[in-house]
Coordinates of C-alpha atoms and ligand atoms in Angstrom, one line a residue:
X1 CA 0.0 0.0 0.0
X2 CA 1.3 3.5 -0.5
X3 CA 2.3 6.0 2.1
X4 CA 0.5 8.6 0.6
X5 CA -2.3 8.7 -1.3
X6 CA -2.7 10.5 -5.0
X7 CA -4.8 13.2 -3.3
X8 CA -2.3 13.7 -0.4
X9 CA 1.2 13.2 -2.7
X10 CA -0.6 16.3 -5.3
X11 CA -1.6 18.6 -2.6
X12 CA 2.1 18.8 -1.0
X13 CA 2.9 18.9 -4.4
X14 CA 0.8 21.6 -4.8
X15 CA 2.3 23.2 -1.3
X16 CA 6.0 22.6 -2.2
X17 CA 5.4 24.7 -5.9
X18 CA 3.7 27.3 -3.9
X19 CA 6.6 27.7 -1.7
X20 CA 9.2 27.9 -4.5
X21 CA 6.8 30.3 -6.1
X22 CA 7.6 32.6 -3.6
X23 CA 11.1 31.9 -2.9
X24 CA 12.3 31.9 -6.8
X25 CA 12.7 35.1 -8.5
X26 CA 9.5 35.1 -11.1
X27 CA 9.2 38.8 -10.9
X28 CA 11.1 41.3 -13.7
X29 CA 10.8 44.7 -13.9
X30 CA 11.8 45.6 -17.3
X31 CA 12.3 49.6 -18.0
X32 CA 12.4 50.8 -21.8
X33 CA 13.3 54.5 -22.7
X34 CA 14.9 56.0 -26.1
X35 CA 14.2 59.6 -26.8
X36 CA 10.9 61.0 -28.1
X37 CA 9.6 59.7 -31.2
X38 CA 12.3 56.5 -31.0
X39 CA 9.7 53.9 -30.7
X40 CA 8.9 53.4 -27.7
X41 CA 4.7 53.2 -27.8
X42 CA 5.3 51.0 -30.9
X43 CA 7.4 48.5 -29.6
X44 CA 5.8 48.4 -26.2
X45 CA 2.4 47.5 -28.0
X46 CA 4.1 45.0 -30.0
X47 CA 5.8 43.3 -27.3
X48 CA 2.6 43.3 -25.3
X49 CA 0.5 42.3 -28.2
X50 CA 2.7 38.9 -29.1
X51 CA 2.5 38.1 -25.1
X52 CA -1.3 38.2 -25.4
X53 CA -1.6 36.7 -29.2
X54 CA -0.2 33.4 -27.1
X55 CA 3.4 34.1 -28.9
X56 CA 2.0 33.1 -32.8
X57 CA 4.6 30.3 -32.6
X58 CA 5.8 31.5 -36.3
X59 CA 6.3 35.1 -35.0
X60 CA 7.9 34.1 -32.2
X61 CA 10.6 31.5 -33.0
X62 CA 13.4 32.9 -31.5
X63 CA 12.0 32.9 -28.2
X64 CA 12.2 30.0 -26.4
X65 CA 9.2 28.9 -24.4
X66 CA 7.1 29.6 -27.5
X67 CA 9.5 27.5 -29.8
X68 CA 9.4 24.6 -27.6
X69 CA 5.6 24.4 -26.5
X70 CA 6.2 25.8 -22.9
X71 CA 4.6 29.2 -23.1
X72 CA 1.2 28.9 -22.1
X73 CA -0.8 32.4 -22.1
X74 CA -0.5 36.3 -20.9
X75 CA -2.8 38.5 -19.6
X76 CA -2.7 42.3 -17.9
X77 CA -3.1 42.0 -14.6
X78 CA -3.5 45.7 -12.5
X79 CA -0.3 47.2 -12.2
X80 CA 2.2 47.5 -9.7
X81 CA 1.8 51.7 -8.9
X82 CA -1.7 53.1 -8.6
X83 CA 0.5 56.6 -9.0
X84 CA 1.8 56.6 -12.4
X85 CA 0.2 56.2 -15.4
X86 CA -1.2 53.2 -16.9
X87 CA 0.5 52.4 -20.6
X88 CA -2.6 52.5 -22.9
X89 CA -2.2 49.5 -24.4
X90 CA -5.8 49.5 -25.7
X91 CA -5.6 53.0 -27.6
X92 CA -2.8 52.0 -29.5
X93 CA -3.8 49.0 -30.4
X94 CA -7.2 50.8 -31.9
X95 CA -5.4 53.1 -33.5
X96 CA -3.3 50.3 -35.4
X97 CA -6.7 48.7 -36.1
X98 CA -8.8 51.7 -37.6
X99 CA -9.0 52.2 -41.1
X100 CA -6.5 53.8 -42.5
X101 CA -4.4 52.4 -40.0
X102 CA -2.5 54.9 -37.9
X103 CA 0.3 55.1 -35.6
X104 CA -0.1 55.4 -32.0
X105 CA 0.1 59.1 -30.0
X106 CA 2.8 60.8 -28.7
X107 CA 3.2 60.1 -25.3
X108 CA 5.0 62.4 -22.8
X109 CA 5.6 60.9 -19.3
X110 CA 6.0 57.7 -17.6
X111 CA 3.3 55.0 -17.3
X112 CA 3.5 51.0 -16.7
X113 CA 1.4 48.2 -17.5
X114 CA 1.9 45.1 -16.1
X115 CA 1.3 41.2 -17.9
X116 CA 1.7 37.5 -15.9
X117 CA 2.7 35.4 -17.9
X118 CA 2.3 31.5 -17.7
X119 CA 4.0 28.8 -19.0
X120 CA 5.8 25.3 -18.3
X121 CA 9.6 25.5 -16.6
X122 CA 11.7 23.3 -18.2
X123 CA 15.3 23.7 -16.5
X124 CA 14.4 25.4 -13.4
X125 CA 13.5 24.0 -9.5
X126 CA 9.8 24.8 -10.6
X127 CA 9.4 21.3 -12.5
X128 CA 9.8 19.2 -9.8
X129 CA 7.0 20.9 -7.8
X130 CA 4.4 22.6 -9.8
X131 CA 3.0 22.0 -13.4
X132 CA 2.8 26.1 -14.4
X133 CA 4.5 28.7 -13.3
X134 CA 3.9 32.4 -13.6
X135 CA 6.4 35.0 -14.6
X136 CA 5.3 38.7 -13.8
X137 CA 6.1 41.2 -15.9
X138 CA 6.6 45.0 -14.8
X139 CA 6.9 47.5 -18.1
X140 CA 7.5 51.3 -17.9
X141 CA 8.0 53.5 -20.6
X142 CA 9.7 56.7 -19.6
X143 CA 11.5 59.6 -21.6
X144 CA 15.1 58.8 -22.4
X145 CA 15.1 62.6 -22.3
X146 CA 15.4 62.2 -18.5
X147 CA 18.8 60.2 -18.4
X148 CA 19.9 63.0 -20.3
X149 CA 19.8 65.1 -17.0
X150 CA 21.8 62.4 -15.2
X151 CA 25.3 64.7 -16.1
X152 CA 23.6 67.9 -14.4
X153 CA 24.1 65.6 -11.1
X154 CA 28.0 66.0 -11.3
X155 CA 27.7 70.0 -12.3
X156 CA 27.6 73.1 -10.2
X157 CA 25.1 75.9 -11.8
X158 CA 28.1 77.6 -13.3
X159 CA 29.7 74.5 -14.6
X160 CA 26.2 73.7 -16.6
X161 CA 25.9 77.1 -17.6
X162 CA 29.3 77.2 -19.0
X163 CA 28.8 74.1 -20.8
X164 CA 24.9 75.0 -22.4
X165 CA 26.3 78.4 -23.7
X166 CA 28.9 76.6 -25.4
X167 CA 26.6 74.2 -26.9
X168 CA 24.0 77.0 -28.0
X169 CA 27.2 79.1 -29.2
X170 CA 27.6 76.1 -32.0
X171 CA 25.8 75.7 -35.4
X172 CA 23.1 74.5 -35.9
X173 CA 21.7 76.4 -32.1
X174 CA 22.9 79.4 -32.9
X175 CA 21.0 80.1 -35.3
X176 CA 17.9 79.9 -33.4
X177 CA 19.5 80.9 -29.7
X178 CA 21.3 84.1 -30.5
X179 CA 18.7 86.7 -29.7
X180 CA 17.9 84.9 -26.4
X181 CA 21.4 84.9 -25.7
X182 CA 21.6 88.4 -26.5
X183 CA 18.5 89.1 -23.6
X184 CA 20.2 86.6 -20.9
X185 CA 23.8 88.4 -21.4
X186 CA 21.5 92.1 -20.8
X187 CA 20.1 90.9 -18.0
X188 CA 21.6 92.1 -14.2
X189 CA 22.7 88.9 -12.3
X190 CA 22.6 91.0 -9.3
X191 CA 19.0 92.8 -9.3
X192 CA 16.3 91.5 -7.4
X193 CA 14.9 88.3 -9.5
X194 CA 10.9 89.9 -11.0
X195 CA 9.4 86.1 -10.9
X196 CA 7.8 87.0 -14.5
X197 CA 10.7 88.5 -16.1
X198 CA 12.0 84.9 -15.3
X199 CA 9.2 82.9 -16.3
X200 CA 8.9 84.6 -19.2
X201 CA 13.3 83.9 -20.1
X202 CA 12.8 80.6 -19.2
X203 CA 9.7 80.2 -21.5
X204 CA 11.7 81.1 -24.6
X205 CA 14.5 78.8 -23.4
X206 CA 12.3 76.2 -23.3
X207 CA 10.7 77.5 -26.8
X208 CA 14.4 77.3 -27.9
X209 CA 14.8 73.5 -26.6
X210 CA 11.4 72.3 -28.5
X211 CA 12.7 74.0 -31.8
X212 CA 16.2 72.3 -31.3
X213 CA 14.2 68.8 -30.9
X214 CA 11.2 68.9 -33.5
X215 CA 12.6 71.3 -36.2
X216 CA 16.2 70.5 -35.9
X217 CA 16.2 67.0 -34.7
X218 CA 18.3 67.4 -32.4
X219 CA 18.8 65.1 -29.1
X220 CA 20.8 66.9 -26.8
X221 CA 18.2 68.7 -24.7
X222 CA 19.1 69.7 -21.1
X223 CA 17.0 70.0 -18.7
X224 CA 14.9 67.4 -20.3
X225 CA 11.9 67.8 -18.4
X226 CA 11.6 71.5 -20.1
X227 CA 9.9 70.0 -22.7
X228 CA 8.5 66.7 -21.3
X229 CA 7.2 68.0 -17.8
X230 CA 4.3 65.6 -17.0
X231 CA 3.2 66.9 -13.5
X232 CA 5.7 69.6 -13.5
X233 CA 4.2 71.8 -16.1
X234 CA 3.6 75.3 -15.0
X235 CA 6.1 74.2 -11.4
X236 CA 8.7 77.4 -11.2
X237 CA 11.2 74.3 -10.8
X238 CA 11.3 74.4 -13.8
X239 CA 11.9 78.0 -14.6
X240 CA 15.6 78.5 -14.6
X241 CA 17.8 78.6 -17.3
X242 CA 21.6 79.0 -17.9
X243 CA 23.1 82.2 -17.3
X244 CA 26.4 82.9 -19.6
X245 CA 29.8 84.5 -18.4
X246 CA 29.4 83.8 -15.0
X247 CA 33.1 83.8 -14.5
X248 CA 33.3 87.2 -15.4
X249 CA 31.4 88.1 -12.6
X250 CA 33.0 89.7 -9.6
X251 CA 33.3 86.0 -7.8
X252 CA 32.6 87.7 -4.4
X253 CA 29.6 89.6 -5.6
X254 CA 28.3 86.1 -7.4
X255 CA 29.3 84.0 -4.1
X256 CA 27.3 86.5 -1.5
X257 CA 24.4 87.4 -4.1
X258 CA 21.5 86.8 -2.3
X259 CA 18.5 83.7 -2.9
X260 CA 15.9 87.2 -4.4
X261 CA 18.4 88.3 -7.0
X262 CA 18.4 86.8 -10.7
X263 CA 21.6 84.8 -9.8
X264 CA 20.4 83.4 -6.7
X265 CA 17.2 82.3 -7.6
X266 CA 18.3 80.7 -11.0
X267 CA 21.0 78.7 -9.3
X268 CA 18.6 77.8 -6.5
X269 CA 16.0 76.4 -8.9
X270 CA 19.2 74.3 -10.9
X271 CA 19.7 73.2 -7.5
X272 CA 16.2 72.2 -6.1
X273 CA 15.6 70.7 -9.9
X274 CA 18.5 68.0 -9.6
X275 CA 17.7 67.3 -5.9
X276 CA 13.9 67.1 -6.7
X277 CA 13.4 65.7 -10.2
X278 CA 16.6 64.7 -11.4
X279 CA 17.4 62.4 -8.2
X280 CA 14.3 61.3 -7.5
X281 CA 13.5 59.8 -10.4
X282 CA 16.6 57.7 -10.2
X283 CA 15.7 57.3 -6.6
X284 CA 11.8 56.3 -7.3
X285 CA 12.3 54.1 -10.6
X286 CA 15.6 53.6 -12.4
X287 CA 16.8 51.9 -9.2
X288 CA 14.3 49.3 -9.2
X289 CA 14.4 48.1 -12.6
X290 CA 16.0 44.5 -13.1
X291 CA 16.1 44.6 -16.8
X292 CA 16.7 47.5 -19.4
X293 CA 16.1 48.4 -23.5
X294 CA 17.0 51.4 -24.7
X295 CA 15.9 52.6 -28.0
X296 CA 17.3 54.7 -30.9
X297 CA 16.2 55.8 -34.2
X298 CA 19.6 56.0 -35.7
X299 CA 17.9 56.3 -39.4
X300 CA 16.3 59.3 -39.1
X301 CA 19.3 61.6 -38.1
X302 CA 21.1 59.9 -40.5
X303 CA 17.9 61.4 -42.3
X304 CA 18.7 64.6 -41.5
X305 CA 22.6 64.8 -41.7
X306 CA 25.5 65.8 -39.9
X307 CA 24.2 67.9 -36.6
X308 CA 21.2 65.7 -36.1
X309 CA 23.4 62.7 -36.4
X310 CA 26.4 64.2 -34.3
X311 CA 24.1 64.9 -31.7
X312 CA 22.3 61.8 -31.1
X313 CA 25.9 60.6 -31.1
X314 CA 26.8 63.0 -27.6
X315 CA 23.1 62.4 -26.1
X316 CA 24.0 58.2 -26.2
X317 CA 26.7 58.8 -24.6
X318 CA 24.8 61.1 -21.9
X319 CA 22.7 58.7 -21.5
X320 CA 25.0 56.2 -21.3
X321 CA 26.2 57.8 -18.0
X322 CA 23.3 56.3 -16.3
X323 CA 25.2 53.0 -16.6
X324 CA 28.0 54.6 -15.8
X325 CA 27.7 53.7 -11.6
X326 CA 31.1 51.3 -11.2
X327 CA 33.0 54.2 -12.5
X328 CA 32.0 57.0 -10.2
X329 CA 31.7 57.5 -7.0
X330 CA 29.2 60.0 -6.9
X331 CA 26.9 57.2 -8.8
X332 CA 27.9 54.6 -6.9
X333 CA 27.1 56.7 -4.0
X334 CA 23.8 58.0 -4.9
X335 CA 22.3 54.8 -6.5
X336 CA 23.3 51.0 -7.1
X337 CA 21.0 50.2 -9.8
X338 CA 20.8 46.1 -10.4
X339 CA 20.2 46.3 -14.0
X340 CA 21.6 42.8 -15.0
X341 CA 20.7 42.9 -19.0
X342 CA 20.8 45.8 -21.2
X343 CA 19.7 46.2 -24.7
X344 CA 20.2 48.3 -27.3
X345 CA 18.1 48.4 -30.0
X346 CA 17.9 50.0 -33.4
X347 CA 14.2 50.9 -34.1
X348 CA 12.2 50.8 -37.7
X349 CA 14.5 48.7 -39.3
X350 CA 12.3 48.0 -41.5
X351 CA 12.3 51.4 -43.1
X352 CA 16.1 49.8 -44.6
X353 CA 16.3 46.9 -46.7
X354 CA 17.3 44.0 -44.6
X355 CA 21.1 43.6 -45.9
X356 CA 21.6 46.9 -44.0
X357 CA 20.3 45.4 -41.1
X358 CA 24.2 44.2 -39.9
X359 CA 25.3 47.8 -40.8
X360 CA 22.2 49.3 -38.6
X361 CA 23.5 47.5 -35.5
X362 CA 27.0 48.2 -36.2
X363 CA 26.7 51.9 -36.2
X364 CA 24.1 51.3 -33.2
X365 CA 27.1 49.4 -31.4
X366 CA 29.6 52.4 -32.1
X367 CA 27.2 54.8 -31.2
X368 CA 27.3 53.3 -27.5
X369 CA 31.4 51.7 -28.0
X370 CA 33.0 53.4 -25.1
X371 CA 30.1 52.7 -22.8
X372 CA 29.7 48.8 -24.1
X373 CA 33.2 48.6 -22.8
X374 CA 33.0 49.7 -19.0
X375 CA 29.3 48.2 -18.8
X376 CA 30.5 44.8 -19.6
X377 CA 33.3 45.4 -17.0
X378 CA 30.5 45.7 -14.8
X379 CA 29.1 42.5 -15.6
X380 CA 25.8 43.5 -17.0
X381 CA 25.0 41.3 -20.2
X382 CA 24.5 43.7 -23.2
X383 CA 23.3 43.0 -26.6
X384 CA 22.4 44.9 -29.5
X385 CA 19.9 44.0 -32.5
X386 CA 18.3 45.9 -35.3
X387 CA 14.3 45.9 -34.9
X388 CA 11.1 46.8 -36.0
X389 CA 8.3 46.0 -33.7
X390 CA 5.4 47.0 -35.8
X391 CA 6.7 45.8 -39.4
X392 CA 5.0 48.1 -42.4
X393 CA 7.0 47.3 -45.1
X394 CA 7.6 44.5 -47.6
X395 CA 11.1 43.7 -49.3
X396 CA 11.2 42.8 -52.8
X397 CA 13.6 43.8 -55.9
X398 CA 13.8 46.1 -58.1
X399 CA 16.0 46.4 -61.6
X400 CA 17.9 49.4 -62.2
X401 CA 20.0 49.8 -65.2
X402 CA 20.0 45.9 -65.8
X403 CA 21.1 45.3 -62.0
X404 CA 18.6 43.9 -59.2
X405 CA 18.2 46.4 -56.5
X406 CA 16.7 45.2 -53.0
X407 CA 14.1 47.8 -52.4
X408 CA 11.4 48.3 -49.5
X409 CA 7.8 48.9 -50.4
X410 CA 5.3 50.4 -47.8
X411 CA 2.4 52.9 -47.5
X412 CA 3.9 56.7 -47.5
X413 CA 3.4 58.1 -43.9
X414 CA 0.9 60.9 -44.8
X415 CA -0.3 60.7 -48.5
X416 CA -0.9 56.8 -48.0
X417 CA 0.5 56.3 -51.8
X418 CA 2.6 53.0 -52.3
X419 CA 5.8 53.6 -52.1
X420 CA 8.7 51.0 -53.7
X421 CA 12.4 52.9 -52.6
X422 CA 16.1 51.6 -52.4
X423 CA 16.7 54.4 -49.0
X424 CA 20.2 53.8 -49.2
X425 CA 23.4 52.2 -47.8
X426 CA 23.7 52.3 -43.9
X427 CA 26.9 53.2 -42.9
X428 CA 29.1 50.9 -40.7
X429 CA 30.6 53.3 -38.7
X430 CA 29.9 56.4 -37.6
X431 CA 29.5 58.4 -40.8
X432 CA 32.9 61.0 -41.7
X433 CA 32.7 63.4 -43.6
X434 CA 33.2 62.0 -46.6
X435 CA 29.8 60.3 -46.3
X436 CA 27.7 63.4 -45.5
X437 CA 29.6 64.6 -48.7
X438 CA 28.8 61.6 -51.1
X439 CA 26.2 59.9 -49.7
X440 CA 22.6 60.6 -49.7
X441 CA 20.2 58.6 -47.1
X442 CA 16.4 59.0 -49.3
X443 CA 14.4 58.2 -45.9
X444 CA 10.7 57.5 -46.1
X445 CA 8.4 57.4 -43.1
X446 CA 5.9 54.3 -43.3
X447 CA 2.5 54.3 -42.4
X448 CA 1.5 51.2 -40.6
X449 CA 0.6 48.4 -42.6
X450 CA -3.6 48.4 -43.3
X451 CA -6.2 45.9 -42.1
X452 CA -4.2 44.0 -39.1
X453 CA -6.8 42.0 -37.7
X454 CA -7.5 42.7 -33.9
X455 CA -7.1 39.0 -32.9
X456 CA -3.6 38.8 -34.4
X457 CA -0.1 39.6 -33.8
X458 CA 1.2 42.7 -35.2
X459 CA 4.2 41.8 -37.9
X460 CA 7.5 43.1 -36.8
X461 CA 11.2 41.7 -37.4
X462 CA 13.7 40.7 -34.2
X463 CA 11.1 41.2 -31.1
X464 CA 11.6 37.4 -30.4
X465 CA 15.2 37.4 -29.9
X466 CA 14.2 40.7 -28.2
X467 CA 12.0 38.6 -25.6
X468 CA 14.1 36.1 -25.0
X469 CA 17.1 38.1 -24.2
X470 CA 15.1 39.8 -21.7
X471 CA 12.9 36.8 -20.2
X472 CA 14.4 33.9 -21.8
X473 CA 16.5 33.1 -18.4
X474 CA 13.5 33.9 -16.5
X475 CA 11.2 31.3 -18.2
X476 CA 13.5 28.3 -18.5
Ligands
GTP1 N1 8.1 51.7 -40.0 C1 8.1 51.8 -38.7 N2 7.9 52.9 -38.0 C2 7.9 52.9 -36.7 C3 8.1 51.7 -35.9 N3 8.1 52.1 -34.6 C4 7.8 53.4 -34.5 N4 7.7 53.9 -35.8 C5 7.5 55.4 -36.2 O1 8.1 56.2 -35.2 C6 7.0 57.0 -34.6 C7 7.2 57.2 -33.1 O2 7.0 56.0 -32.5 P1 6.5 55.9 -31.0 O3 6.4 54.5 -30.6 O4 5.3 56.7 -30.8 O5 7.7 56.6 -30.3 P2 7.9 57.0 -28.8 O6 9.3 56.8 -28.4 O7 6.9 56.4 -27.9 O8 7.7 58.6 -28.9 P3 7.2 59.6 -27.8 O9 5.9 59.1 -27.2 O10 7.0 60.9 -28.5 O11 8.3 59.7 -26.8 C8 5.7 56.3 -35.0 O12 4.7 57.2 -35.0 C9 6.1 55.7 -36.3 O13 6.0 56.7 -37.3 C10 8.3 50.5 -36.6 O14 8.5 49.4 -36.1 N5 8.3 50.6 -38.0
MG2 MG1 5.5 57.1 -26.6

């Protein structure tokens, strides 16, 4: 006779998985940024989308539990913090499903969503004990505009306002900064601060930093909350701006100017703005994250040429600072993220036929070189890829002058006109100046693709090997 009957033997079964549940790490909280416009919504919604389309086993090949039978199903469960913003999945997805299709909204803060996700262990403790097990998934979207304030951390007011003048002295700011310039430089340091006089300088600054990013392209954008906000819009905290020739000012006069003058209250608002939004978002969030993807549209500065592309060049590596914490100590100090995976990936790669697709991460992986370096010293696991997570192109050929082109075919962004285009070599490494001289980059943007049913996954290229770098592990 057995000891213990079928009933008895399952429910300590049952007992034992339950325990391991909670002891084993089934929990990750994966962060994605890029700057504005990088992809973000689109590959959030994509990612999402193949989690709750039961992985489409031929979309998802690359990820493991799909490919060998173990993923079982996803669903949104209510998110982690009633206090930020919930990612809205379902508006996106709508707007991918009317007719025309269109591309999701801009978004301009933070938000989460969070999935469980069910499926068979195969390696792990888990198998001996319980049948199913349940990964949750934690996703928030945030601006990679605010990394790019990580660098103010390490600078006094004077330092950063050295280093913006400098930056808006260059071409192509200049252009666009020199009359504001002219009214900062007019302006006594010394007077008592008039609250609108500084609103109002500070409005035109940050008039100045939306012209830089929209008309210009441009990435570098410091402070980067001036022109995502979220709560803050309207907060004097972010009414300051940077003062120039500061070291031409009589240093005693500058040191004993008082908190009511100009000086004092724009260096006190620098101040209060890194302790208050700068840290604390590194404080409330980027600490917590397990697991990282940042995102970059390296095509359309490419698009745009030199200064677009040079820049998006110096904000990478600003916002590779945040990974920076090994290195310094004021970092190491201040936060000890546990990040354990990083990802890089290349957005819209299917805007370039898929030949280019090596040359698309390459450039990505030189954009971030001397960072890849000191990360992996760190022992993080990095890996970069060339994506699309909402494919809208087709790739066929083409014959010109007797030779087969590879060209890409998709619905012009806009007109909605089919549109068949060879958009030109990607270069390998960071473009010189012979190719901004020779080289023309013909750069189409793609409407999405039209009639994507609402029960089925949304074509893209790469987000399985995107899924199971990130969760792979974490679902063996
Ligand atoms: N062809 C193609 N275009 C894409 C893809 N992903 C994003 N795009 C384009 O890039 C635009 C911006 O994408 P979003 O996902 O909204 O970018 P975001 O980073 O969330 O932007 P913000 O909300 O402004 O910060 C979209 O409106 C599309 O035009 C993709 O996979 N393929
Ligand atoms: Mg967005």
């Amino acid at each position: 006779m057995p000891l213990l009957s079928q009933d008895k033997f399952d429910q300590l079964k049952q007992k034992a998985g339950n325990l391991l549940n909670r002891t084993l790490d089934q929990h990750v909280n994966l962060a994605v940024t890029g700057l504005s416009r990088s992809g973000k919504t689109a590959f959030i919604t994509s990612l999402v989308n193949q989690l709750l389309n039961e992985g489409g086993e031929k979309q998802l090949a690359f990820f493991n539990p799909v490919h060998q039978e173990r993923f079982i199903a996803a669903k949104r469960i209510t998110q982690k913090h009633m206090h930020v913003a919930r990612f809205d999945y379902e508006n996106a997805i709508n707007a991918l499903n009317q007719s025309p299709s269109q591309w999701p909204q801009a978004t301009t803060g933070i938000s989460e969503l969070r999935l469980a996700i069910k499926y068979k262990p195969k390696d792990s403790l888990l198998k001996y004990t319980t049948e199913l097990a349940t990964l949750t998934l934690d996703i928030t979207d945030y601006p990679g505009e605010w990394l790019l304030d990580l660098p103010m951390l390490n600078m006094t007011y004077e330092q950063w306002s050295e280093q913006m003048f400098s930056l808006l002295s260059e071409q192509p700011r200049v252009e666009f900064a020199a009359t504001w310039m002219k009214k900062v430089s007019e302006l006594d340091p010394l007077k008592p601060a008039d609250e609108l006089e500084i609103a109002d300088i500070a409005k035109t600054y940050t008039e100045l930093l939306h012209t830089f990013r929209h008309q210009l392209g441009l990435s570098v954008i410091q402070p980067g909350r001036f022109i995502l906000p979220g709560e803050l819009a309207g907060a004097p905290i972010l009414e300051f701006f940077p003062f120039t020739d500061i070291d031409k000012l009589d240093g005693n006069a500058y040191q004993n100017a008082s908190d009511s003058s100009v000086i004092g209250t724009l260096k006190a608002r620098f101040l209060e703005y890194r302790e208050r939004v700068v840290k604390q978002f590194y404080k409330k969030h980027f600490l917590k994250f397990d697991r990282q993807i940042v995102l970059a549209d390296c095509l359309t500065p490419l698009n745009n040429g030199k200064a677009s592309f040079e820049d998006l060049k110096l904000a990478m590596n600003m916002i590779m600072q945040s990974y920076h914490y090994g290195q310094s100590s004021l970092f190491s100090r201040l936060f000890s993220p546990k990040i354990d995976k990083l990802m890089f990936a290349a957005t819209k790669a299917d805007h370039v036929t898929p030949e280019q697709h090596t040359h698309l991460v390459s450039l990505m992986n030189q954009l971030v070189h001397g960072t890849k370096q000191q990360i992996s010293f760190n022992a993080i696991d990095i890996k970069s890829l060339a994506i699309a997570s909402i494919k809208s192109t087709d790739y066929g050929q083409s014959s010109h002058q007797g030779q087969a082109i590879p060209v890409v075919r998709g619905l012009a962004q806009g007109t909605g006109k089919l549109t068949t285009l060879f958009p030109g070599a990607v270069p390998a490494k960071l473009p010189d100046e012979d190719y901004w001289a020779n080289h023309h980059f013909n750069f189409v943007s793609f409407a999405p693709k039209q009639g994507m049913a609402e029960h089925e996954a949304l074509p893209h290229l790469r987000i399985d090997q995107v899924l199971q770098f990130l969760l792979g592990d974490k679902m063996s």
